Coordinates of C-alpha atoms in Angstrom, one line a residue:
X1 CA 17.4 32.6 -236.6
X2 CA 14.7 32.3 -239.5
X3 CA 15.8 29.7 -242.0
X4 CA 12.1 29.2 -243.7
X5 CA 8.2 31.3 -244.3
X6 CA 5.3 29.7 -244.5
X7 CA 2.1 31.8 -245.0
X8 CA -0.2 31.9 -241.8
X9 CA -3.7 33.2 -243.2
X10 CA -5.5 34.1 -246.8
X11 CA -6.3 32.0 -249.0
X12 CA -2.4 30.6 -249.7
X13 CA -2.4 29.7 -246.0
X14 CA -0.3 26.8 -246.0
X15 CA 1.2 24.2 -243.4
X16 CA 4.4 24.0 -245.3
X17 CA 7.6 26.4 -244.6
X18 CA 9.6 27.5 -247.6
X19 CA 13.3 27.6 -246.8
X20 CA 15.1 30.8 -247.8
X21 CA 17.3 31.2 -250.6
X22 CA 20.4 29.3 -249.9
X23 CA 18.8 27.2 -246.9
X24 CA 19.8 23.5 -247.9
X25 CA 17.8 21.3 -245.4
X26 CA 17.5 17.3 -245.0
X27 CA 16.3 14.5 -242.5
X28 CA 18.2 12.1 -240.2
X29 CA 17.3 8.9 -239.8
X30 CA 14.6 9.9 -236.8
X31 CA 12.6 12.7 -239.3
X32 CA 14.7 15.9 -237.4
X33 CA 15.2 18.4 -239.6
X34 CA 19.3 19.1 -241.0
X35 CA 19.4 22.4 -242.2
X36 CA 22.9 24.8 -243.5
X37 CA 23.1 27.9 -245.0
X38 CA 24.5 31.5 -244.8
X39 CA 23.0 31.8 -241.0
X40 CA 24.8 28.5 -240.2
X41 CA 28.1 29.8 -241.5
X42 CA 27.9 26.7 -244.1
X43 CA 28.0 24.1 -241.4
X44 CA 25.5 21.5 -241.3
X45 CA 23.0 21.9 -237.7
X46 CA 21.3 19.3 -236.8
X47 CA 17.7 19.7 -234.9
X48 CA 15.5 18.2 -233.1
X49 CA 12.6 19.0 -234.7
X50 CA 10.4 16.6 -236.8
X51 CA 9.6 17.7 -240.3
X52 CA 7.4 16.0 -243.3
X53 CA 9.1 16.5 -246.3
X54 CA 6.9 16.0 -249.8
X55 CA 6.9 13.6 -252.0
X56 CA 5.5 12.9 -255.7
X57 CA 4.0 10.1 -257.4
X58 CA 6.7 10.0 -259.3
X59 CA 9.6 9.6 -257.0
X60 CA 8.1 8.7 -253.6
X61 CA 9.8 9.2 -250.4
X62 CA 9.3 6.8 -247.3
X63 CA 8.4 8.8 -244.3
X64 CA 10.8 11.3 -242.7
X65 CA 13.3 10.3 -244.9
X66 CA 15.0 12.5 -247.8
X67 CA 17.8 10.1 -250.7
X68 CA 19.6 13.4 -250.7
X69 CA 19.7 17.2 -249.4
X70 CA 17.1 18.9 -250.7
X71 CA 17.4 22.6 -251.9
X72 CA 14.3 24.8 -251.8
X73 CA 11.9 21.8 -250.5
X74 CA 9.1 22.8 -248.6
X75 CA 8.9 21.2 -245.3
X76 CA 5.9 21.0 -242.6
X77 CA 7.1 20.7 -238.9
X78 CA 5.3 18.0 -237.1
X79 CA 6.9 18.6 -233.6
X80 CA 9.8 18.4 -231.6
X81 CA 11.5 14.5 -231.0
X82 CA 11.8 15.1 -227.3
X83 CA 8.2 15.5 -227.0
X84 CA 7.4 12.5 -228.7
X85 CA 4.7 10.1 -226.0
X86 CA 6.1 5.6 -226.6
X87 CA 2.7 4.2 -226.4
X88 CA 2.2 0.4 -227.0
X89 CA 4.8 1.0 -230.1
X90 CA 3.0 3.7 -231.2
X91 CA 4.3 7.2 -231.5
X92 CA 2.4 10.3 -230.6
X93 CA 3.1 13.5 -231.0
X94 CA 2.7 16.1 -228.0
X95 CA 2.1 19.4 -230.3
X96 CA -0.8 17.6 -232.4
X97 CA -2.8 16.2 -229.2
X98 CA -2.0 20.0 -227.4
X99 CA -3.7 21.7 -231.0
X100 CA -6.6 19.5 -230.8
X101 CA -7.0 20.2 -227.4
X102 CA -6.8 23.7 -227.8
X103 CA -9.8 23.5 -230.5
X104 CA -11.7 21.0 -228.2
X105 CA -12.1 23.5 -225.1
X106 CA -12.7 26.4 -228.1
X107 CA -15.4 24.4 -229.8
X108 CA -17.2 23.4 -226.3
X109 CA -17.6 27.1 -225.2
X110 CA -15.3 26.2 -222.2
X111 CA -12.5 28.7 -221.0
X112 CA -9.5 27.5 -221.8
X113 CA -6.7 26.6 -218.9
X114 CA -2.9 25.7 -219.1
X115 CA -2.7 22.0 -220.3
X116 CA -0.4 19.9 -221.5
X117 CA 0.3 16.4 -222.4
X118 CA 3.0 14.1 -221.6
X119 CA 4.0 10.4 -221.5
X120 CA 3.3 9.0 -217.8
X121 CA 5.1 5.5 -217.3
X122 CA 2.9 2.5 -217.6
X123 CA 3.7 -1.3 -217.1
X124 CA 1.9 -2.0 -220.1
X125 CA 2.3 0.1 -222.5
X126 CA 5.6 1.6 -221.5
X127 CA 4.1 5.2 -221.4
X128 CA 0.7 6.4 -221.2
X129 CA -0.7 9.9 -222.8
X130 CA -1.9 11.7 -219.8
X131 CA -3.5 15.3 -219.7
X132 CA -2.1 17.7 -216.8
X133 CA -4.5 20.5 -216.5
X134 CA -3.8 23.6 -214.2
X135 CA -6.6 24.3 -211.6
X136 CA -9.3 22.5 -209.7
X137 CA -10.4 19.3 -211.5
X138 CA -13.2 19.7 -213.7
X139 CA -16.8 18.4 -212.9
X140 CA -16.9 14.9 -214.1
X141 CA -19.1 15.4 -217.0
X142 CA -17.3 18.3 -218.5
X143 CA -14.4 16.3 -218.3
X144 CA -16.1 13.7 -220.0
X145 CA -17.5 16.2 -222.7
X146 CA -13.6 17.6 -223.3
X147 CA -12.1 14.4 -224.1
X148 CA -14.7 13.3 -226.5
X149 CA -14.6 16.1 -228.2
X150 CA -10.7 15.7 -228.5
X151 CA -11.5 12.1 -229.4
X152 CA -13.3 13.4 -232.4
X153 CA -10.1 15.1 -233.3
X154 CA -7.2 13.0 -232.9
X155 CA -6.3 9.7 -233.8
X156 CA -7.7 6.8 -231.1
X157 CA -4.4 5.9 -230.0
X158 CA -3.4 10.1 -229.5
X159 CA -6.8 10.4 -226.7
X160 CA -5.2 11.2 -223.0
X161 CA -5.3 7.9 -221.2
X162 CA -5.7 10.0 -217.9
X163 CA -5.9 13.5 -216.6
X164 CA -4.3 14.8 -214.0
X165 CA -5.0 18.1 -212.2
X166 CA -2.3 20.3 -210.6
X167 CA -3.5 23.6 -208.7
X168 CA -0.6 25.5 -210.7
X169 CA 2.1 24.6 -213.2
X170 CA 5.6 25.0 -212.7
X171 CA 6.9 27.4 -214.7
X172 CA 10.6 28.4 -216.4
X173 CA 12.3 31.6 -215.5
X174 CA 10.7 32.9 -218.7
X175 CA 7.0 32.2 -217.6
X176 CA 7.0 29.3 -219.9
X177 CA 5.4 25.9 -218.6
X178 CA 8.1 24.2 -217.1
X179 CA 6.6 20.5 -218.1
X180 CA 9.6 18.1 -216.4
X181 CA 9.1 20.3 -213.6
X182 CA 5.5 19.9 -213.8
X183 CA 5.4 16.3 -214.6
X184 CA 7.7 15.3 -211.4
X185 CA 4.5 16.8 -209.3
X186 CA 1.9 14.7 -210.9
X187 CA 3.9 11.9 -210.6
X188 CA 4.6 12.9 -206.8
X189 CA 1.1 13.8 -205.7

């Protein structure tokens, strides 16, 4: 159910949701959103999604973390924590690299295909971001052109290690990218 708003275009576009009135939210230890309110029957759910809560000058917060529930804060969702990519120590989050991605393909006049990205195992740095794109690989130097364009919008660490090419992704009952699904065939093939 809706528990926040945030505004999506105008000039009061924002990235921040606004919980509704009587939405009580806070963080766990890992930055996933704890929310309870009328739609949660006053019971406290815990999510898996990882929010950015705000914090002043005047009483900083360290990151993810909240001293207390906070009523009314705004909140800006990062991601969810099962899509969070382990590489070399260094966190990255799927939904930011997949937005950049989605710009990169927009800003190089190139059609846009089903992508996503995902942690592939690696012996040295435990998991490495990987790009599986649905279709026939892509000449070399469009390839080239798409990730340094991505480069350009995402931290160093964040730019696809490796892409990998499947000639359809598996999808969920729903039509929905079925990624694990997906994943177990690049690692397969």
């Amino acid at each position: 159910t809706h528990i926040a708003l945030r505004r999506l275009n105008g000039p009061d576009a924002s990235p921040w949701f606004h919980p509704l009135p009587g939405v009580e939210i806070d963080v766990d230890p890992r930055g996933c959103l704890r929310l309870r309110g009328p739609m949660t029957l006053g019971q406290w759910l815990q999510t898996n999604d990882l929010v950015e809560l705000p914090s002043t000058n005047a009483d900083p917060l360290p990151p993810h973390r909240s001293p207390s529930t906070v009523h009314g804060s705004p909140f800006r969702w990062l991601g969810r924590w099962d899509n969070v990519i382990n590489s070399g120590g260094v966190k990255v989050q799927v939904e930011v690299v997949e937005a950049a991605l989605e710009r990169a393909w927009l800003a190089l006049g190139l059609e846009p295909r089903r992508c996503f990205v995902a942690g592939l195992p690696d012996e040295r740095l435990g998991e490495e971001v990987t790009l599986v794109v649905e279709g026939t690989p892509l000449p070399a130097a469009t390839q080239e052109a798409l990730l340094a364009e991505l480069t350009a919008r995402v931290q160093r660490f964040e730019r696809p290690r490796r892409v990998r090419y499947l000639p359809a992704l598996t999808e969920t009952a729903s039509g929905k990218i079925d990624r694990a699904a997906s994943l177990a065939r690049v690692v397969d093939s």
